[in-house]
Coordinates of C-alpha atoms in Angstrom, one line a residue:
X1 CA 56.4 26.4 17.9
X2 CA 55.7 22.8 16.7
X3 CA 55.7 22.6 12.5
X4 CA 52.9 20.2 11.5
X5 CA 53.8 18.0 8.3
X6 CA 51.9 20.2 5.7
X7 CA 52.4 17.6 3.2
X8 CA 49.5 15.1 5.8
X9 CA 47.7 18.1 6.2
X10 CA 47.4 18.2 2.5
X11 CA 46.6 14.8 1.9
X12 CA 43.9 14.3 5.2
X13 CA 42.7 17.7 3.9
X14 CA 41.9 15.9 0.1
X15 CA 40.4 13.4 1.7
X16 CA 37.9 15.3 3.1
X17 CA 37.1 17.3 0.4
X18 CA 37.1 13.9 -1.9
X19 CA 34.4 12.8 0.7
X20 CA 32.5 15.9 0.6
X21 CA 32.2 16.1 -3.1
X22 CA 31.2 12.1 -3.4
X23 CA 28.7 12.7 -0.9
X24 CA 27.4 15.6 -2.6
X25 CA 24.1 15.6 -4.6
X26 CA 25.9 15.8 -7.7
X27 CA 28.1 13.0 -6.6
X28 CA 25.8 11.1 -5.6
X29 CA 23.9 11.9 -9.3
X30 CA 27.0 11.0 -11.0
X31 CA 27.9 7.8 -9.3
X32 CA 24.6 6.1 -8.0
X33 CA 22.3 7.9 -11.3
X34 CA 19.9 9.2 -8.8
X35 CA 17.9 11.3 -11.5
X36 CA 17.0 13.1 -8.2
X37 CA 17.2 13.5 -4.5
X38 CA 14.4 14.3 -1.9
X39 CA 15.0 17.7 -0.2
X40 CA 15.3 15.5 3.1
X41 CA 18.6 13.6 1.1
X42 CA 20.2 16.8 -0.7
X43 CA 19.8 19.0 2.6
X44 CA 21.2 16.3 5.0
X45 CA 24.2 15.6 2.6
X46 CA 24.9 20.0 1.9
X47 CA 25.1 19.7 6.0
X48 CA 27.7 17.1 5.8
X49 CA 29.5 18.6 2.9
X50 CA 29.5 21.9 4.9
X51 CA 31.3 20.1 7.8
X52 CA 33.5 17.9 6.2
X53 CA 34.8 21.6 4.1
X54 CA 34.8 23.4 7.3
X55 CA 37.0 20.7 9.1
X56 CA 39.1 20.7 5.3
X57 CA 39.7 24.3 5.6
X58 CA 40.6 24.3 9.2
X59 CA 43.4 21.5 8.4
X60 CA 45.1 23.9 5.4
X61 CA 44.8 27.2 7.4
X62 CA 46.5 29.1 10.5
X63 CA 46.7 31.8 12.3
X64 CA 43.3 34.0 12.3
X65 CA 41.8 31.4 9.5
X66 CA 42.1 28.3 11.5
X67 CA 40.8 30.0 14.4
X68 CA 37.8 31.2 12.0
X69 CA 37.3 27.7 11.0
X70 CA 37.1 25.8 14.4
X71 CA 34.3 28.7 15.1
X72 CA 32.8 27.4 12.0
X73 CA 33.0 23.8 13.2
X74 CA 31.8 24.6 17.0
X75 CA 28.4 26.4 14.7
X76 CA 28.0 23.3 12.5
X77 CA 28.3 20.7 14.8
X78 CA 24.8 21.1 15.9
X79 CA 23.7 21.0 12.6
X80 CA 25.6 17.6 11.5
X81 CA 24.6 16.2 14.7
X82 CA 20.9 16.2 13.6
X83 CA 21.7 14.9 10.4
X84 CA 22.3 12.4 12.4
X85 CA 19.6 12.1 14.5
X86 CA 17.4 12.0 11.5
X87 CA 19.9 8.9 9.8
X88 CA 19.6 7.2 12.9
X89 CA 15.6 8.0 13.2
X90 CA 15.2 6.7 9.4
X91 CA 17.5 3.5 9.7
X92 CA 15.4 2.2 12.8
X93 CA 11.9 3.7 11.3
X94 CA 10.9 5.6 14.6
X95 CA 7.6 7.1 12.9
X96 CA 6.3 3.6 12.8
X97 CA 7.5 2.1 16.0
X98 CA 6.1 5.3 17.4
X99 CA 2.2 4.8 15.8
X100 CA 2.6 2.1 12.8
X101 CA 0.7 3.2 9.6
X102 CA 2.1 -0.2 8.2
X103 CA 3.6 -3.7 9.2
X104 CA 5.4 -5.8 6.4
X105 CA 6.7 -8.3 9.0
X106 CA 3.6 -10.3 8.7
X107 CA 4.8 -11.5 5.6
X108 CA 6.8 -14.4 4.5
X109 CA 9.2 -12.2 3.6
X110 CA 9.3 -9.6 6.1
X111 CA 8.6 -7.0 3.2
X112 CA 12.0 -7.8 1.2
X113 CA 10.4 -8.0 -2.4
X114 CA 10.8 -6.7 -5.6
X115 CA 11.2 -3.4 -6.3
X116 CA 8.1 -3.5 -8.8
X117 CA 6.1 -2.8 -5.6
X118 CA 7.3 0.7 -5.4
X119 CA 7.2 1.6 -9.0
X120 CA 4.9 4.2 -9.9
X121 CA 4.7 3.5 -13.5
X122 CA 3.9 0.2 -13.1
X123 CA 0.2 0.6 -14.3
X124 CA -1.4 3.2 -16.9
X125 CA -4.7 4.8 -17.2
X126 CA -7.3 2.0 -19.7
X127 CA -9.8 3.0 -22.2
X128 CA -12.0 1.5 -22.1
X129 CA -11.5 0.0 -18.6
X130 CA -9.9 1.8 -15.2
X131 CA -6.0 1.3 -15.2
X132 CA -3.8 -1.5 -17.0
X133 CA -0.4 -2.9 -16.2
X134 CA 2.8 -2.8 -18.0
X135 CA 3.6 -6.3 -19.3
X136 CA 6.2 -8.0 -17.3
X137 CA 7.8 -11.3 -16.6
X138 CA 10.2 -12.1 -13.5
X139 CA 11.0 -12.3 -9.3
X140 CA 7.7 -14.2 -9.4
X141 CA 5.3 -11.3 -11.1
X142 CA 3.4 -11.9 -14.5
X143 CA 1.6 -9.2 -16.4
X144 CA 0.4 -10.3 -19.5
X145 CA 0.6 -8.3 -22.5
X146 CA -3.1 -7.3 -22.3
X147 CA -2.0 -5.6 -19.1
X148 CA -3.4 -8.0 -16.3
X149 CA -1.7 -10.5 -13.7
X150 CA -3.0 -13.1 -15.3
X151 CA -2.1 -15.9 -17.8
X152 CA -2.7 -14.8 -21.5
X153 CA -6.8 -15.7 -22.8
X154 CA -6.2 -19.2 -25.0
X155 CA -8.9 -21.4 -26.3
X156 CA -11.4 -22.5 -24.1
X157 CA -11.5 -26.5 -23.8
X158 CA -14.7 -28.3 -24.1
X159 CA -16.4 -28.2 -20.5
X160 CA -13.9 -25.8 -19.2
X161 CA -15.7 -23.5 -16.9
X162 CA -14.3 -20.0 -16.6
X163 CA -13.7 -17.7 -13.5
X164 CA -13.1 -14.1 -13.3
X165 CA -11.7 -13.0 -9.2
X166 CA -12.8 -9.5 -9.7
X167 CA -10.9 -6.9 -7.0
X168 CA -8.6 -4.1 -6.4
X169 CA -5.4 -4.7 -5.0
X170 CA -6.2 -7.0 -2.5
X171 CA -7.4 -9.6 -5.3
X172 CA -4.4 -8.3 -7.9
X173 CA -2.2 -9.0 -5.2
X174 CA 0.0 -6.1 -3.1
X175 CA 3.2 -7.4 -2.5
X176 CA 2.7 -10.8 -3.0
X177 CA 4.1 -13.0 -5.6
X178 CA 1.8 -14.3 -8.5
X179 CA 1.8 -17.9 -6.2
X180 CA 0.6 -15.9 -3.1
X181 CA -2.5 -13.9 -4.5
X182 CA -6.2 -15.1 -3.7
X183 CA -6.5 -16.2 -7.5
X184 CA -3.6 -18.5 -7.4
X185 CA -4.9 -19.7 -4.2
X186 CA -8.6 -20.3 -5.0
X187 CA -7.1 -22.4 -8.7
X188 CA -4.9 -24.8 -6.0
X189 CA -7.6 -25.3 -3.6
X190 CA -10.5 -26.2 -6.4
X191 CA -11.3 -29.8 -5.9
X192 CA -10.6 -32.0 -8.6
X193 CA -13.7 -32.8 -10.7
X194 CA -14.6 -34.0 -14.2
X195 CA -15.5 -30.3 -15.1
X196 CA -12.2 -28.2 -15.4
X197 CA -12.6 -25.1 -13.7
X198 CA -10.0 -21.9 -14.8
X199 CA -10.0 -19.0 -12.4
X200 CA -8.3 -15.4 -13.7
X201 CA -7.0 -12.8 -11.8
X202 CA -9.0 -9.5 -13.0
X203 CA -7.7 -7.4 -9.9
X204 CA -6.5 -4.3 -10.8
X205 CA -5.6 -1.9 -7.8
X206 CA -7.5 0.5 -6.4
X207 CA -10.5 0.0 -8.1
X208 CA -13.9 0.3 -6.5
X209 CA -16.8 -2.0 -7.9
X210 CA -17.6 0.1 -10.4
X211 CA -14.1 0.2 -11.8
X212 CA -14.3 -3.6 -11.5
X213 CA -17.3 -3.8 -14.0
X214 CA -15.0 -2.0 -16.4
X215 CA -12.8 -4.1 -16.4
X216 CA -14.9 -7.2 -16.5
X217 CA -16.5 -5.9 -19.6
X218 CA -13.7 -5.4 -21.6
X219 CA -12.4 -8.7 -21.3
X220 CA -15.5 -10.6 -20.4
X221 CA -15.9 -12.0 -24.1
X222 CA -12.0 -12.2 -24.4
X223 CA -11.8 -14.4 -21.7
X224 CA -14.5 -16.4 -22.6
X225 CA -15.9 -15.9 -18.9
X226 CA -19.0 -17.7 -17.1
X227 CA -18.6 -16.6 -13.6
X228 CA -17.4 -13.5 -12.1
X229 CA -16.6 -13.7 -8.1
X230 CA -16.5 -10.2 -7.0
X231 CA -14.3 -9.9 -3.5
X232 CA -14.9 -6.3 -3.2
X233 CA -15.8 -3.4 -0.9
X234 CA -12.9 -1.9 1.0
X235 CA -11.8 0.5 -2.5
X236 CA -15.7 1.9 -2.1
X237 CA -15.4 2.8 1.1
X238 CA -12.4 4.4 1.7
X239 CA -13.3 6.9 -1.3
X240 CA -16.6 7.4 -0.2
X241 CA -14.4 8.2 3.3
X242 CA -12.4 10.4 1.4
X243 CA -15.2 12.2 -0.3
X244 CA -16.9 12.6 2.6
X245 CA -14.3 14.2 5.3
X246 CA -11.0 15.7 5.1
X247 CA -9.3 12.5 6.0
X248 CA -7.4 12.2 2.7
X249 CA -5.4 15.9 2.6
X250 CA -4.8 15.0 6.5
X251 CA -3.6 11.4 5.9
X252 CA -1.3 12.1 2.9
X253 CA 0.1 15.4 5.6
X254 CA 0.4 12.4 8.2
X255 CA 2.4 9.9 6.1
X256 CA 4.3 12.2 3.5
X257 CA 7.7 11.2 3.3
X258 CA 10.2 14.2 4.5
X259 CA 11.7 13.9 7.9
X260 CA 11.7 10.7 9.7
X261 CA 11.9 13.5 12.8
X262 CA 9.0 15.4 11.7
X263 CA 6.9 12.5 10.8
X264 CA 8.0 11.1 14.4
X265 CA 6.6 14.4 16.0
X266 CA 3.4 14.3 14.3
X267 CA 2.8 10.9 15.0
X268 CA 3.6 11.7 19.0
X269 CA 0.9 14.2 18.9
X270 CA -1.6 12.1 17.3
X271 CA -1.3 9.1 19.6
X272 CA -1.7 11.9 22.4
X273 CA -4.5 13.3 21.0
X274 CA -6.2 10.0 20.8
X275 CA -9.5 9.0 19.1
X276 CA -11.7 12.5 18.6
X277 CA -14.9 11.5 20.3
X278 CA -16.6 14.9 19.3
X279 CA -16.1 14.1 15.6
X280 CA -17.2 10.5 15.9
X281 CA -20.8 11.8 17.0
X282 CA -20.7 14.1 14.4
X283 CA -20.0 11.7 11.4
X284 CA -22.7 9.7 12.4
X285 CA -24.8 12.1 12.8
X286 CA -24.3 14.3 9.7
X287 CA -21.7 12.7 7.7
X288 CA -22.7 9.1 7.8
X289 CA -26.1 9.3 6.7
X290 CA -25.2 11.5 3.6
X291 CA -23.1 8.5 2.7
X292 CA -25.8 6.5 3.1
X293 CA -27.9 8.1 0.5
X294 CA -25.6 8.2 -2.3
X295 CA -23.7 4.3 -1.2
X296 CA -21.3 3.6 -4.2
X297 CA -21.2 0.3 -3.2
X298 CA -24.7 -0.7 -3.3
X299 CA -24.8 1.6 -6.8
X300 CA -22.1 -1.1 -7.7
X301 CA -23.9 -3.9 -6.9
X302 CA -26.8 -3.1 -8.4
X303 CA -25.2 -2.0 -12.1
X304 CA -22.9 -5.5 -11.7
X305 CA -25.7 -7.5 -11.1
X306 CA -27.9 -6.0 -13.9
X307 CA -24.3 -6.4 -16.3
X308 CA -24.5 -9.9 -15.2
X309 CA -28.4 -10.7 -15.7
X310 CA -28.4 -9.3 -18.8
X311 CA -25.2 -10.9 -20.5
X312 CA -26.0 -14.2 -18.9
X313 CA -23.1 -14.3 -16.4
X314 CA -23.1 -16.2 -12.9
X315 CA -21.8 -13.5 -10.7
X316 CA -21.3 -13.1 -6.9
X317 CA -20.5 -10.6 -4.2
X318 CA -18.1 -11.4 -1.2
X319 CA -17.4 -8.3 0.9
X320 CA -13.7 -8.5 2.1
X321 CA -12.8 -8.2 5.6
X322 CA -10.8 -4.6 6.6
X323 CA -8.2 -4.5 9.6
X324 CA -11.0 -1.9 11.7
X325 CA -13.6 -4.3 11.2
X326 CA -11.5 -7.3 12.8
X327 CA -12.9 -8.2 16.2
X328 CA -9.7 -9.7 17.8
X329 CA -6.2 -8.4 17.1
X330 CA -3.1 -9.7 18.5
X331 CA -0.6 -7.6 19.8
X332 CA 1.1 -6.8 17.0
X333 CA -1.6 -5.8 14.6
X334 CA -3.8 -4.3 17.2
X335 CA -1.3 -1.0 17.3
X336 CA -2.0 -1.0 13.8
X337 CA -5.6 -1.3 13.9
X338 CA -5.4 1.6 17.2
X339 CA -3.6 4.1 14.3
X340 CA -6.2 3.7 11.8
X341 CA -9.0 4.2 14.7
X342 CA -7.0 7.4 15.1
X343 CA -5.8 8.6 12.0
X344 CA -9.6 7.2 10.0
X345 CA -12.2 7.9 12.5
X346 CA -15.1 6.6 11.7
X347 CA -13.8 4.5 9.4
X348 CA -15.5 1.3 11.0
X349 CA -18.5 2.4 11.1
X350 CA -18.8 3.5 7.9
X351 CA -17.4 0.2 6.7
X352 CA -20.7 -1.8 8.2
X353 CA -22.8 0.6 7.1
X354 CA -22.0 0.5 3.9
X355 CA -21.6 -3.7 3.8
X356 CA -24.9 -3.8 5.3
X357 CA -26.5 -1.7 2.7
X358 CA -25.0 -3.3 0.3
X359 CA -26.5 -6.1 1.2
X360 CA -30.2 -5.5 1.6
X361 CA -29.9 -4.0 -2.1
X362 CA -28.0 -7.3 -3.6
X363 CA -29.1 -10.6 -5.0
X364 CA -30.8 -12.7 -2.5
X365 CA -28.5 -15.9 -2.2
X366 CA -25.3 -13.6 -4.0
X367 CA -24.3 -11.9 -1.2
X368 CA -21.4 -13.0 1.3
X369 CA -20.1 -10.9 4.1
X370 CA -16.5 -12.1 4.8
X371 CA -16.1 -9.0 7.4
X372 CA -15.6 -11.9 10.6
X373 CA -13.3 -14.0 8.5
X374 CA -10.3 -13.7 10.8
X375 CA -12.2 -12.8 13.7
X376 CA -11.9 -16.3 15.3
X377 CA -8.1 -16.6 14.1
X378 CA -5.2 -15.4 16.2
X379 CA -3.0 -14.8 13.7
X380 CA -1.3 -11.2 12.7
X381 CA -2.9 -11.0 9.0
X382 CA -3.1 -7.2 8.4
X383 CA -0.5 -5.2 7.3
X384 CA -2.2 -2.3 6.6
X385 CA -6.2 -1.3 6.7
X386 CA -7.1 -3.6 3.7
X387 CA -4.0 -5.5 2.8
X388 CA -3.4 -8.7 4.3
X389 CA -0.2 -11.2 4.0
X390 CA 0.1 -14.5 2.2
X391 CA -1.4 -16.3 4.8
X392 CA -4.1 -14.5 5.6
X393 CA -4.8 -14.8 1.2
X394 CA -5.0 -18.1 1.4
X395 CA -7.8 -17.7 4.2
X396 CA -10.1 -15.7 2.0
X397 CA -9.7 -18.4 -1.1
X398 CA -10.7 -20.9 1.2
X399 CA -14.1 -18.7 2.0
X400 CA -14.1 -18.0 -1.9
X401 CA -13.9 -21.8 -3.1
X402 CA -17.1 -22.9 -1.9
X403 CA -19.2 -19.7 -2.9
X404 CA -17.5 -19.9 -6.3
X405 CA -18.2 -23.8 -6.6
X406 CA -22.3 -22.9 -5.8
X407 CA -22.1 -21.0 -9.7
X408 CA -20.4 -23.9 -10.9
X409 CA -23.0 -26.5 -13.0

């Protein structure tokens, strides 16, 4: 009988188990400060500590033991070999390959940006108001200490004329730098004239237009403002969507982080399920013209307008474009635009609606419908149903510059 060296077995054996405890959830806690782990991350690394013991104890053992634990291993192998599956799944993001929900290689930086963009804390709850940021100051994002990505309010210089780009995320900016959001844009691209001209970011994410006229009053006057551009649309209807069907519980099921397996598998049978034509007649013919009745966005329009009559502001309306509404998609973006036809049915349809109503009930000569802005474009703008990449910002300032310049004495 052949007498291994005990004293390797011992030391390969330590190794093991030195592995398996750093790759533990406590390890993990204790060396990285995760103040926690997902259940995906603490049940894939328990299978890998179970299999890395398992092969520990089989080194120490013999006889009847280390018979016991390559049993053991021959069980768990299955189990670590799914592990990684689902590593592998994750590292290469098979959900989206399979039916994208998102595409952040249309921008300039192929998505690698501050980690700001993922922080959930980043804004609070305003009262007066809708939501407020955190101040901040660095990797190319200012939030002044009044809570908005904007420069701080200063004196206002004799003939300076004063412009408010009123929004939700798509005007605040998401994940773009301060230099890349319409705002910044629409301030490099004002011609240069004997009347300065100073344009604000009041985008705060998420906000539909009557969250918009919040904010505009509570900094209106501390702003000094005279005109208020309104780009605006896409945050009323996708609650009014919400509202009005099921789609939200089922979209947060579709995209919730857990498995990138699972999500994989749900996102199979989805794009073999296709488009539900049986629900689409249905929605417009008992969900749409509920909507209709009750349109947020043309109740926004109205109030805003009548805010702006009455306190003497020039104000106007641009409805933004949305990636359903886009005519022509290349390649690239029309699998996106194919998932959201899927996953939101409906949604286009509701989108015109809605814009169209809108505006009938606006300010003749206010109103601007920027829904075919990149129809005549090749370019990949979208990178998700509303947000669109740096490029495709600097597209809607240049529609914004010339309605803005018609308020302008």
């Amino acid at each position: 009988m052949v007498r291994t060296n005990r004293a390797l077995d011992y030391l390969v054996a330590a190794l093991l188990i030195a592995v398996a405890l750093a790759l533990s959830p406590l390890g993990l806690f204790l060396t990285k400060g995760y103040p926690s782990l997902t259940l995906r991350g603490v049940l894939m690394t328990l299978a890998l500590d179970v299999f890395l013991l398992v092969w520990a104890g089989a080194i120490l053992t013999q006889g009847r033991w280390r018979r016991f634990f390559f049993h053991l291993i021959v069980w768990t192998f299955p189990l670590v070999l799914l592990t990684g599956f689902e590593a592998l799944a994750h590292a290469v993001h098979l959900a989206e390959r399979i039916l994208p929900i998102t595409d952040l290689s249309v921008l300039h930086g192929k998505g690698r940006l501050p980690a700001y963009f993922s922080d959930e804390n980043r804004s609070v709850a305003a009262d007066p108001g809708w939501r407020l940021y955190r101040p901040r100051d660095g990797d190319g994002i200012f939030i002044n200490e009044l809570g908005l990505r904007t420069a701080a309010p200063t004196p206002k210089a004799p003939g300076e004329w004063r412009v408010a780009i009123s929004g939700g995320s798509t005007v605040w900016g998401w994940r773009v730098l301060d230099v890349d959001t319409v705002p910044a844009d629409i301030q490099r691209l004002l011609p240069h004239t004997a009347r300065r001209i100073t344009v604000y970011n009041f985008g705060i994410e998420g906000a539909t237009l009557e969250a918009e006229l919040l904010t505009l009053k509570r900094f209106r006057e501390i702003y000094a403002i005279d005109e208020v551009v309104f780009y605006t649309g896409s945050n009323d209807e996708l609650k009014t969507f919400w509202e009005a069907t099921t789609g939200r519980k089922q979209f947060d099921n579709f995209i919730a982080s857990g498995f990138e397996l699972g999500k994989a598998a749900r996102r199979v049978n989805a794009l073999l399920q296709g488009t539900n034509a049986s629900y689409l007649a249905k929605f417009e013919s008992e969900i749409l013209p509920k909507v209709l009745r009750d349109n947020s966005l043309r109740r926004g329009v109205v109030a805003a307008e009548d805010y702006c009559r009455n306190t003497e502001l020039d104000c106007v309306f641009a409805l933004q474009p949305t990636l359903v509404t886009r005519k022509n998609h290349p390649a690239g973006e029309a699998r996106l635009a194919k998932s959201y036809d899927i996953l939101l049915p409906g949604m286009a349809l509701l989108t015109r609606q809605m814009y169209r109503d809108a505006m009938a009930a606006g300010p003749t000569g206010r109103m601007y419908d920027l829904t075919n802005l990149f129809d005549d474009q090749t370019s990949p703008f979208f990178m998700d149903h509303i947000h669109v990449n740096e490029d495709g910002n600097r597209m809607v300032a240049q529609a914004l510059v010339p309605i803005l310049l018609k308020g302008t004495p």
